[in-house]
Every structure is written in C-alpha cells, then in structure tokens.
mmCIF file of C-alpha atoms in Angstrom:
data_model
loop_
_atom_site.group_PDB
_atom_site.id
_atom_site.type_symbol
_atom_site.label_atom_id
_atom_site.label_comp_id
_atom_site.label_asym_id
_atom_site.label_seq_id
_atom_site.Cartn_x
_atom_site.Cartn_y
_atom_site.Cartn_z
ATOM 1 C CA MET A 186 -22.184 5.155 6.853
ATOM 2 C CA GLY A 187 -18.377 6.498 6.881
ATOM 3 C CA SER A 188 -19.525 9.493 9.007
ATOM 4 C CA LEU A 189 -21.084 7.290 11.749
ATOM 5 C CA LEU A 190 -18.188 5.020 11.880
ATOM 6 C CA PHE A 191 -15.836 7.838 12.290
ATOM 7 C CA THR A 192 -17.963 9.494 14.930
ATOM 8 C CA LYS A 193 -17.676 6.248 16.895
ATOM 9 C CA PHE A 194 -14.048 6.075 16.196
ATOM 10 C CA VAL A 195 -13.437 9.858 17.657
ATOM 11 C CA GLY A 196 -15.615 8.878 20.505
ATOM 12 C CA VAL A 197 -13.488 5.695 21.613
ATOM 13 C CA ILE A 198 -10.487 7.806 21.279
ATOM 14 C CA SER A 199 -11.998 10.660 23.580
ATOM 15 C CA MET A 200 -13.058 8.053 26.121
ATOM 16 C CA LEU A 201 -9.389 6.411 26.186
ATOM 17 C CA LEU A 202 -7.762 9.728 26.762
ATOM 18 C CA VAL A 203 -10.172 10.587 29.667
ATOM 19 C CA PHE A 204 -9.354 7.154 30.981
ATOM 20 C CA ALA A 205 -5.468 7.725 30.290
ATOM 21 C CA ARG A 206 -5.520 10.848 32.804
ATOM 22 C CA ALA A 207 -6.283 8.759 35.536
ATOM 23 C CA GLY A 208 -3.648 6.074 34.842
ATOM 24 C CA CYS A 209 -0.847 5.209 32.525
ATOM 25 C CA PRO A 210 0.271 1.584 31.322
ATOM 26 C CA PHE A 211 3.918 2.294 30.843
ATOM 27 C CA THR A 212 6.937 3.804 32.748
ATOM 28 C CA ALA A 213 9.155 4.316 29.883
ATOM 29 C CA ILE A 214 9.442 4.223 26.158
ATOM 30 C CA TYR A 215 12.211 3.373 23.736
ATOM 31 C CA GLY A 216 12.067 4.586 20.089
ATOM 32 C CA PHE A 217 13.852 2.929 17.061
ATOM 33 C CA GLY A 218 13.702 4.076 13.484
ATOM 34 C CA ASP A 219 13.944 7.198 11.458
ATOM 35 C CA SER A 220 11.282 9.291 12.876
ATOM 36 C CA LEU A 221 11.160 11.302 15.969
ATOM 37 C CA SER A 222 7.620 12.093 15.538
ATOM 38 C CA VAL A 223 5.632 8.865 16.088
ATOM 39 C CA VAL A 224 7.477 8.001 19.259
ATOM 40 C CA ASP A 225 6.800 11.440 20.762
ATOM 41 C CA HIS A 226 3.148 11.269 20.153
ATOM 42 C CA LEU A 227 3.000 7.740 21.465
ATOM 43 C CA ALA A 228 4.644 8.856 24.642
ATOM 44 C CA SER A 229 2.192 11.795 24.999
ATOM 45 C CA ALA A 230 -0.768 9.275 24.560
ATOM 46 C CA PHE A 231 0.535 7.319 27.503
ATOM 47 C CA HIS A 232 1.348 10.489 29.517
ATOM 48 C CA LEU A 233 5.160 10.001 29.450
ATOM 49 C CA PRO A 234 7.736 12.902 28.678
ATOM 50 C CA SER A 235 9.082 12.616 25.127
ATOM 51 C CA PRO A 236 12.253 10.038 25.168
ATOM 52 C CA LYS A 237 15.532 12.013 25.088
ATOM 53 C CA PRO A 238 17.888 11.218 22.028
ATOM 54 C CA TYR A 239 20.417 8.749 22.886
ATOM 55 C CA LEU A 240 23.210 11.428 23.062
ATOM 56 C CA GLN A 241 21.388 13.639 25.665
ATOM 57 C CA LYS A 242 21.121 13.393 29.357
ATOM 58 C CA ASP A 243 18.121 12.934 31.716
ATOM 59 C CA LYS A 244 16.811 9.507 30.144
ATOM 60 C CA ALA A 245 14.745 8.543 33.221
ATOM 61 C CA TYR A 246 11.553 7.813 31.067
ATOM 62 C CA GLY A 247 13.147 6.232 27.961
ATOM 63 C CA VAL A 248 15.464 7.083 25.069
ATOM 64 C CA ASN A 249 14.829 7.863 21.416
ATOM 65 C CA PHE A 250 17.621 5.915 19.080
ATOM 66 C CA ALA A 251 15.937 7.045 15.897
ATOM 67 C CA ALA A 252 17.808 9.092 13.406
ATOM 68 C CA PRO A 253 16.846 10.433 9.966
ATOM 69 C CA GLY A 254 17.668 8.164 7.160
ATOM 70 C CA ALA A 255 18.212 5.225 9.342
ATOM 71 C CA THR A 256 18.180 1.843 7.380
ATOM 72 C CA ALA A 257 17.362 -1.784 8.435
ATOM 73 C CA LEU A 258 20.147 -3.006 6.366
ATOM 74 C CA ASN A 259 23.977 -2.219 6.888
ATOM 75 C CA SER A 260 25.963 -0.109 4.651
ATOM 76 C CA SER A 261 27.860 -2.972 3.297
ATOM 77 C CA PHE A 262 24.526 -4.487 1.491
ATOM 78 C CA PHE A 263 24.198 -1.109 -0.425
ATOM 79 C CA GLU A 264 27.965 -0.839 -1.252
ATOM 80 C CA THR A 265 27.983 -4.029 -2.910
ATOM 81 C CA ARG A 266 24.986 -3.028 -5.099
ATOM 82 C CA GLU A 267 26.421 0.409 -5.909
ATOM 83 C CA ILE A 268 23.845 2.162 -4.054
ATOM 84 C CA PHE A 269 24.588 5.063 -2.099
ATOM 85 C CA LYS A 270 22.478 6.267 0.950
ATOM 86 C CA LEU A 271 20.273 9.136 0.426
ATOM 87 C CA PHE A 272 21.123 10.464 3.949
ATOM 88 C CA SER A 273 24.636 11.062 4.735
ATOM 89 C CA ASN A 274 24.587 9.464 7.968
ATOM 90 C CA ASN A 275 25.382 5.862 8.578
ATOM 91 C CA ASN A 276 22.760 5.093 11.046
ATOM 92 C CA THR A 277 21.277 1.611 10.972
ATOM 93 C CA LEU A 278 19.021 -0.777 12.947
ATOM 94 C CA ASP A 279 21.938 -2.726 14.117
ATOM 95 C CA GLY A 280 23.602 0.413 15.267
ATOM 96 C CA GLN A 281 20.541 1.714 17.248
ATOM 97 C CA ILE A 282 20.319 -1.747 18.877
ATOM 98 C CA GLU A 283 24.176 -1.701 19.826
ATOM 99 C CA GLN A 284 23.416 1.972 21.244
ATOM 100 C CA PHE A 285 20.547 0.578 23.444
ATOM 101 C CA MET A 286 22.776 -2.238 24.605
ATOM 102 C CA THR A 287 25.319 0.199 25.650
ATOM 103 C CA TYR A 288 22.656 2.314 27.391
ATOM 104 C CA LEU A 289 21.328 -0.844 29.291
ATOM 105 C CA ASP A 290 24.673 -1.345 30.794
ATOM 106 C CA THR A 291 24.270 2.017 32.570
ATOM 107 C CA ILE A 292 20.741 1.214 34.188
ATOM 108 C CA CYS A 293 21.005 -2.425 35.106
ATOM 109 C CA SER A 294 24.030 -4.653 36.355
ATOM 110 C CA SER A 295 22.320 -8.031 35.797
ATOM 111 C CA HIS A 296 19.957 -9.686 33.214
ATOM 112 C CA HIS A 297 17.360 -10.181 35.968
ATOM 113 C CA GLY A 298 17.692 -6.391 36.873
ATOM 114 C CA CYS A 299 17.259 -5.423 33.353
ATOM 115 C CA VAL A 300 14.136 -7.723 32.781
ATOM 116 C CA LYS A 301 12.644 -5.950 36.062
ATOM 117 C CA LYS A 302 13.571 -2.457 34.718
ATOM 118 C CA LEU A 303 12.042 -3.318 31.376
ATOM 119 C CA LYS A 304 8.846 -4.938 32.275
ATOM 120 C CA HIS A 305 6.804 -1.765 32.232
ATOM 121 C CA ALA A 306 8.602 -0.177 29.193
ATOM 122 C CA VAL A 307 7.169 0.006 25.630
ATOM 123 C CA PHE A 308 9.207 -0.327 22.574
ATOM 124 C CA LEU A 309 8.464 1.225 19.202
ATOM 125 C CA VAL A 310 10.776 -0.566 16.669
ATOM 126 C CA GLY A 311 10.528 1.182 13.497
ATOM 127 C CA GLU A 312 9.381 1.966 10.951
ATOM 128 C CA PHE A 313 12.398 0.355 9.114
ATOM 129 C CA GLY A 314 12.414 -0.578 5.413
ATOM 130 C CA ALA A 315 11.321 2.598 3.463
ATOM 131 C CA ASN A 316 14.702 4.058 3.332
ATOM 132 C CA ASP A 317 16.151 0.828 2.270
ATOM 133 C CA TYR A 318 13.991 0.561 -0.636
ATOM 134 C CA SER A 319 13.885 4.248 -1.470
ATOM 135 C CA ASN A 320 17.677 4.321 -1.542
ATOM 136 C CA ALA A 321 17.570 1.619 -4.110
ATOM 137 C CA ILE A 322 14.358 2.776 -6.188
ATOM 138 C CA PHE A 323 15.421 6.387 -6.452
ATOM 139 C CA GLN A 324 18.794 5.251 -7.773
ATOM 140 C CA GLY A 325 17.308 3.240 -10.974
ATOM 141 C CA LYS A 326 16.895 -0.283 -9.003
ATOM 142 C CA GLN A 327 13.650 -1.920 -10.835
ATOM 143 C CA LEU A 328 11.124 -3.238 -8.319
ATOM 144 C CA GLU A 329 11.601 -6.689 -9.673
ATOM 145 C CA GLU A 330 15.288 -6.503 -7.884
ATOM 146 C CA VAL A 331 14.158 -4.615 -4.960
ATOM 147 C CA ASP A 332 11.656 -7.255 -4.287
ATOM 148 C CA TYR A 333 14.371 -9.375 -3.102
ATOM 149 C CA TYR A 334 15.408 -6.772 -0.650
ATOM 150 C CA VAL A 335 12.349 -7.540 1.311
ATOM 151 C CA THR A 336 13.670 -10.855 2.919
ATOM 152 C CA PRO A 337 16.940 -9.459 4.423
ATOM 153 C CA VAL A 338 15.004 -6.170 5.367
ATOM 154 C CA VAL A 339 12.344 -8.175 7.447
ATOM 155 C CA LYS A 340 15.056 -10.671 8.891
ATOM 156 C CA SER A 341 16.985 -7.652 10.157
ATOM 157 C CA ILE A 342 13.717 -6.069 11.893
ATOM 158 C CA LYS A 343 13.012 -9.574 13.242
ATOM 159 C CA ASP A 344 16.347 -10.017 14.643
ATOM 160 C CA ALA A 345 16.240 -6.733 16.401
ATOM 161 C CA VAL A 346 13.040 -7.333 17.909
ATOM 162 C CA LYS A 347 14.403 -10.667 19.238
ATOM 163 C CA ASN A 348 17.640 -9.026 20.536
ATOM 164 C CA LEU A 349 15.174 -6.712 22.559
ATOM 165 C CA ILE A 350 13.263 -9.480 23.831
ATOM 166 C CA GLU A 351 16.234 -11.294 25.027
ATOM 167 C CA ALA A 352 17.325 -8.286 26.701
ATOM 168 C CA GLY A 353 14.038 -7.988 28.583
ATOM 169 C CA ALA A 354 11.613 -6.307 26.603
ATOM 170 C CA VAL A 355 8.017 -7.681 26.738
ATOM 171 C CA ASN A 356 6.003 -4.727 25.043
ATOM 172 C CA LEU A 357 6.862 -4.264 21.560
ATOM 173 C CA VAL A 358 5.142 -2.284 18.801
ATOM 174 C CA VAL A 359 6.625 -2.965 15.241
ATOM 175 C CA PRO A 360 4.993 -0.606 12.438
ATOM 176 C CA GLY A 361 4.909 -1.543 8.931
ATOM 177 C CA ILE A 362 5.779 1.065 6.022
ATOM 178 C CA LEU A 363 3.486 3.505 4.490
ATOM 179 C CA PRO A 364 1.949 3.120 1.011
ATOM 180 C CA LEU A 365 5.126 4.368 -0.836
ATOM 181 C CA GLY A 366 2.989 5.290 -3.952
ATOM 182 C CA CYS A 367 1.144 7.736 -2.057
ATOM 183 C CA LEU A 368 4.275 9.733 -1.040
ATOM 184 C CA PRO A 369 4.911 13.162 -2.966
ATOM 185 C CA SER A 370 8.375 11.953 -3.734
ATOM 186 C CA TYR A 371 7.490 9.006 -5.511
ATOM 187 C CA LEU A 372 4.601 10.416 -7.303
ATOM 188 C CA THR A 373 7.033 13.102 -8.503
ATOM 189 C CA MET A 374 9.803 10.585 -9.399
ATOM 190 C CA PHE A 375 7.625 8.168 -11.270
ATOM 191 C CA HIS A 376 4.996 10.367 -12.633
ATOM 192 C CA ASP A 377 3.143 8.310 -15.186
ATOM 193 C CA ASP A 378 0.725 9.512 -18.003
ATOM 194 C CA ASP A 379 -1.208 6.350 -17.987
ATOM 195 C CA PRO A 380 -4.370 6.717 -15.435
ATOM 196 C CA MET A 381 -4.375 2.946 -14.871
ATOM 197 C CA SER A 382 -1.018 3.320 -13.090
ATOM 198 C CA TYR A 383 -3.049 5.329 -10.149
ATOM 199 C CA ASP A 384 -5.597 4.004 -7.841
ATOM 200 C CA SER A 385 -8.561 5.794 -6.491
ATOM 201 C CA LYS A 386 -6.412 7.790 -3.992
ATOM 202 C CA LYS A 387 -4.296 8.911 -6.910
ATOM 203 C CA CYS A 388 -1.472 6.921 -5.574
ATOM 204 C CA LEU A 389 0.810 4.643 -7.614
ATOM 205 C CA ARG A 390 -0.489 1.277 -7.648
ATOM 206 C CA SER A 391 3.186 -0.539 -8.247
ATOM 207 C CA PHE A 392 4.461 0.983 -5.136
ATOM 208 C CA ASN A 393 1.861 0.546 -3.068
ATOM 209 C CA THR A 394 1.851 -3.169 -4.054
ATOM 210 C CA PHE A 395 5.161 -3.438 -3.174
ATOM 211 C CA ALA A 396 4.780 -1.884 0.319
ATOM 212 C CA MET A 397 1.964 -4.377 0.928
ATOM 213 C CA LEU A 398 4.691 -7.267 0.046
ATOM 214 C CA HIS A 399 6.926 -5.786 2.654
ATOM 215 C CA ASN A 400 4.040 -5.572 5.359
ATOM 216 C CA ASP A 401 2.826 -8.970 4.704
ATOM 217 C CA HIS A 402 6.491 -10.575 5.232
ATOM 218 C CA LEU A 403 6.859 -8.545 8.354
ATOM 219 C CA GLN A 404 3.447 -9.449 9.820
ATOM 220 C CA GLN A 405 4.265 -13.372 9.166
ATOM 221 C CA ALA A 406 7.669 -12.620 10.828
ATOM 222 C CA LEU A 407 5.976 -11.243 13.824
ATOM 223 C CA THR A 408 3.505 -13.904 13.896
ATOM 224 C CA ASN A 409 6.415 -16.400 14.267
ATOM 225 C CA LEU A 410 8.005 -14.445 16.994
ATOM 226 C CA ARG A 411 4.657 -14.584 18.909
ATOM 227 C CA VAL A 412 5.044 -18.371 18.959
ATOM 228 C CA GLU A 413 8.363 -18.355 20.003
ATOM 229 C CA TYR A 414 7.927 -15.886 22.719
ATOM 230 C CA PRO A 415 3.944 -16.362 23.931
ATOM 231 C CA HIS A 416 4.631 -14.149 26.998
ATOM 232 C CA VAL A 417 5.556 -11.001 25.062
ATOM 233 C CA GLN A 418 3.311 -8.628 23.533
ATOM 234 C CA ILE A 419 4.411 -8.079 19.933
ATOM 235 C CA VAL A 420 1.925 -5.513 18.202
ATOM 236 C CA TYR A 421 2.039 -4.766 14.399
ATOM 237 C CA ALA A 422 0.961 -1.273 13.663
ATOM 238 C CA SER A 423 -0.143 -0.690 10.135
ATOM 239 C CA TYR A 424 0.862 2.574 9.024
ATOM 240 C CA TYR A 425 -0.196 1.606 5.709
ATOM 241 C CA LYS A 426 -3.984 1.203 6.952
ATOM 242 C CA ALA A 427 -3.609 4.373 9.382
ATOM 243 C CA PHE A 428 -2.476 6.337 6.555
ATOM 244 C CA THR A 429 -5.168 5.533 4.074
ATOM 245 C CA ALA A 430 -7.667 6.088 6.719
ATOM 246 C CA LEU A 431 -6.370 9.835 6.860
ATOM 247 C CA LEU A 432 -6.906 10.195 3.116
ATOM 248 C CA HIS A 433 -10.460 8.499 3.445
ATOM 249 C CA TYR A 434 -11.625 10.798 6.320
ATOM 250 C CA HIS A 435 -9.352 13.940 5.203
ATOM 251 C CA ASP A 436 -12.436 16.217 5.340
ATOM 252 C CA LEU A 437 -13.459 15.092 8.864
ATOM 253 C CA LEU A 438 -9.999 15.384 10.197
ATOM 254 C CA GLY A 439 -9.589 18.925 8.614
ATOM 255 C CA PHE A 440 -7.126 17.918 5.909
ATOM 256 C CA GLU A 441 -7.465 19.952 2.464
ATOM 257 C CA LYS A 442 -8.496 17.640 -0.264
ATOM 258 C CA GLY A 443 -6.177 19.515 -2.732
ATOM 259 C CA SER A 444 -3.093 18.709 -0.303
ATOM 260 C CA LEU A 445 -3.541 15.008 0.040
ATOM 261 C CA THR A 446 -0.677 14.333 -2.505
ATOM 262 C CA LYS A 447 1.315 17.586 -1.936
ATOM 263 C CA ALA A 448 4.348 18.191 0.562
ATOM 264 C CA CYS A 449 3.708 21.171 2.952
ATOM 265 C CA CYS A 450 7.666 21.872 2.699
ATOM 266 C CA GLY A 451 8.726 21.900 -0.839
ATOM 267 C CA THR A 452 8.541 23.508 -4.177
ATOM 268 C CA GLY A 453 7.457 22.882 -7.824
ATOM 269 C CA GLY A 454 5.417 20.483 -9.605
ATOM 270 C CA LEU A 455 2.148 18.875 -9.005
ATOM 271 C CA TYR A 456 3.124 17.414 -5.580
ATOM 272 C CA ASN A 457 5.361 20.415 -4.496
ATOM 273 C CA PHE A 458 8.225 18.187 -4.282
ATOM 274 C CA ASP A 459 11.768 18.718 -6.139
ATOM 275 C CA ALA A 460 14.376 16.061 -5.429
ATOM 276 C CA MET A 461 17.137 18.521 -6.232
ATOM 277 C CA LYS A 462 15.499 21.391 -3.997
ATOM 278 C CA MET A 463 13.915 19.642 -0.912
ATOM 279 C CA CYS A 464 12.812 20.707 2.353
ATOM 280 C CA GLY A 465 15.511 22.864 4.071
ATOM 281 C CA SER A 466 17.308 24.030 1.164
ATOM 282 C CA GLU A 467 17.445 27.875 0.419
ATOM 283 C CA GLY A 468 14.472 29.309 -1.168
ATOM 284 C CA VAL A 469 12.143 26.165 -0.199
ATOM 285 C CA SER A 470 8.928 27.384 1.336
ATOM 286 C CA VAL A 471 6.659 25.954 4.176
ATOM 287 C CA CYS A 472 2.705 25.840 3.768
ATOM 288 C CA SER A 473 0.984 28.319 5.772
ATOM 289 C CA ASP A 474 -0.951 25.935 7.981
ATOM 290 C CA GLN A 475 0.705 22.549 8.197
ATOM 291 C CA THR A 476 -2.332 21.100 10.055
ATOM 292 C CA LYS A 477 -4.014 21.162 6.906
ATOM 293 C CA TYR A 478 -1.583 18.786 5.004
ATOM 294 C CA VAL A 479 -0.831 14.921 5.418
ATOM 295 C CA HIS A 480 2.719 15.259 4.182
ATOM 296 C CA TRP A 481 5.520 17.183 5.475
ATOM 297 C CA ASP A 482 8.594 16.941 2.923
ATOM 298 C CA GLY A 483 7.754 14.215 0.336
ATOM 299 C CA PHE A 484 8.979 11.433 2.568
ATOM 300 C CA HIS A 485 7.683 11.979 5.997
ATOM 301 C CA LEU A 486 4.019 13.032 7.342
ATOM 302 C CA THR A 487 2.916 16.158 9.073
ATOM 303 C CA GLU A 488 2.797 16.424 12.997
ATOM 304 C CA GLU A 489 -0.824 16.452 12.449
ATOM 305 C CA ALA A 490 -1.273 13.310 10.488
ATOM 306 C CA TYR A 491 1.081 11.408 12.997
ATOM 307 C CA ILE A 492 -1.051 12.467 15.942
ATOM 308 C CA HIS A 493 -4.275 11.089 14.114
ATOM 309 C CA MET A 494 -2.261 7.756 13.313
ATOM 310 C CA VAL A 495 -1.148 7.272 16.911
ATOM 311 C CA GLU A 496 -4.711 8.012 18.391
ATOM 312 C CA GLY A 497 -5.867 5.222 16.099
ATOM 313 C CA PHE A 498 -3.304 2.664 17.436
ATOM 314 C CA ILE A 499 -4.030 3.633 21.025
ATOM 315 C CA SER A 500 -7.766 3.166 20.350
ATOM 316 C CA GLY A 501 -7.271 -0.364 19.052
ATOM 317 C CA ASN A 502 -7.418 0.599 15.288
ATOM 318 C CA PHE A 503 -4.821 -0.579 12.813
ATOM 319 C CA VAL A 504 -2.735 -2.596 15.198
ATOM 320 C CA TYR A 505 -2.671 -6.478 15.393
ATOM 321 C CA PRO A 506 -3.416 -7.773 18.103
ATOM 322 C CA LYS A 507 -4.707 -4.817 19.921
ATOM 323 C CA LEU A 508 -2.240 -3.164 22.587
ATOM 324 C CA LYS A 509 -3.047 -4.550 25.941
ATOM 325 C CA LEU A 510 -3.135 -1.641 28.492
ATOM 326 C CA ARG A 511 -2.818 -3.569 31.535
ATOM 327 C CA ASP A 512 -1.215 -2.906 34.924
ATOM 328 C CA ARG A 513 -1.841 1.054 34.576
ATOM 329 C CA ARG A 514 0.312 3.210 36.915
ATOM 330 C CA LEU A 515 0.135 6.684 37.957
ATOM 331 C CA CYS A 516 0.535 9.258 35.335
ATOM 332 C CA ILE A 517 3.833 10.963 35.307
ATOM 333 C CA MET A 518 2.660 14.169 33.635
#
C-alpha cells in the first residue's frame, strides 16, 4: 500500500513539473529564515532563478534575506535569560523584515506601487523557531521552561507575516519546524538508555512532542491571520510531516537506512555528530555521497532531502491549505 501511494505521489510530481515548464505562477521569490536551501529549491520549482542574498546586486527576481543561526526572537530575549546564541551573528526575524522594507524602498515609491510589484511574488517566511529553542535547550534550559518560549516565538512570526502583508505580500508560505528529536545534534546531546524515550523512527519523543507544540501554535496563528486577511494566500508548510515522509519512504527515495539519524558532515559517536567538532572544523570529514543522507550537519538537512520536501510542497502534500498556482506566467528559465 505504501509503495502504491508513493508511486502516485511521484506521478503527481512529474505531471506538475512538466506543466511548470509551460508556465510559472510567480515572478519573484523572497526568502526569510536560516537556510538558503529551501528557498533555492522552491525557486527552481517555479522556474525562477535562485534569489540573490540581500547584500548582492541583481535582485530582479527576488531576494534571500536568510542567514545561518537566525532567530525569531531578538537578542535581548536571550540576554535576559543568560542564553548565548549558538551562532555569532545577531541575525533575527525583525532584522530580516527591516532589510526587506529597506529593499522595498528601492523598487517602489508608493504603497500602491509596492502592492502591484508584489502581487505575483511568493514569500517563504521561515523556518523560524528551531534556533531559538536550540539556543536555550543546548545551554541547559529544561523543556518545561522552553515551553513558555513558544508564545513569543509564534507571535514574532505572526507579526512578521502581518508586516509583509501590510507591505503588499499576498502569497506567503510559512513553515513549521522539523521534528527536533530526529536531528543528530539532539540525539547526541540527549542520548538516553531508556528505549521508551525513542519512537519507532528512533527519534526522541519529548523533543518531537515539543516541536508539535510549536507547530500547533503556529498553525492556529496562521488560521487567525487568514480570517483577518481573507484575500491573502497564507500557506502552512509542515516540515515535520515532510521530514517524517522522508524517513518512511527512505528506501524508495534512495536514502540509506543506516544514515537516517546520522550527519553526513560530522565526526564521532552513533550519530556522526560532535558539538565540540562540528561540520567545517579541521579534521571533520564529509560523507562520500550526500544523496544517500537525510542530515547534513546535525542541524540542517542535505540538499537531496530539501529537494524531496519541496517537491512534496509543490505537489500539494504537507501544505495547508494547498498552494494555489493561479495566474501562471511564462517561465523565466
């Protein structure tokens, strides 16, 4: 039954990709978050060039404001709780929105002009939240305390979406977070000898339950925004469900079963992850074929994993409601 469903899933993707060659729904794409990969693959699916980073030139088809380690909450939130950001940069969601507003001033001179300019643009707002929680959890904060961070994190995401809508955005995709308990970093840092701490996918139950808490709150916030802005397409993308589908269909997708909880770029231990010697450090090796791996460095996924996730989103899987691909225009590529 699973194979039959997946065959149908692949068939739908193939049909959509063929149709996409004849026309594309969007003329620009704007990315916010901490990963460059998803927005690049989403752009490719819509036959758009990858959006250029904010500080680069040639931004005719959109801009990528994403930066590694970006958080939904500002630095002051962490400082008051004596939490240090795992990444040295100070990049936040507020900062990325400010950069977008500055950029907007360079491409349109009036609100009406901006609305017209952004009518056929798509916005990928996230993923946000995982870095906020990881900053706290990896520095000893208990889940019972971090539970209280969910409300301000989701509020920050909701406020950012509202600001983009008020600026003229009408097509927005807002992802939830991955199942944190499946990441090699979490599996290493919080290894437990009790088999009941793990689910059938060998992921830590408690952290996955927490991730679902965030995602549930985010979906409710987006539901409220749809009521407030009925003319705007606000799509929730479930990274959680898309990721679990990768694990479930790993053999059909070409991922090695033995690598499903291991980092491609890393060293040591059951999960090929060492917090003191992470990917990019001297002496840390990279797997020979990353297309066989789901995880890249213990925190992020591989390009291959992101490609399959985006294919799922475009096909209408793991997105709520489905992305409406109306008003298609000629492909740029």
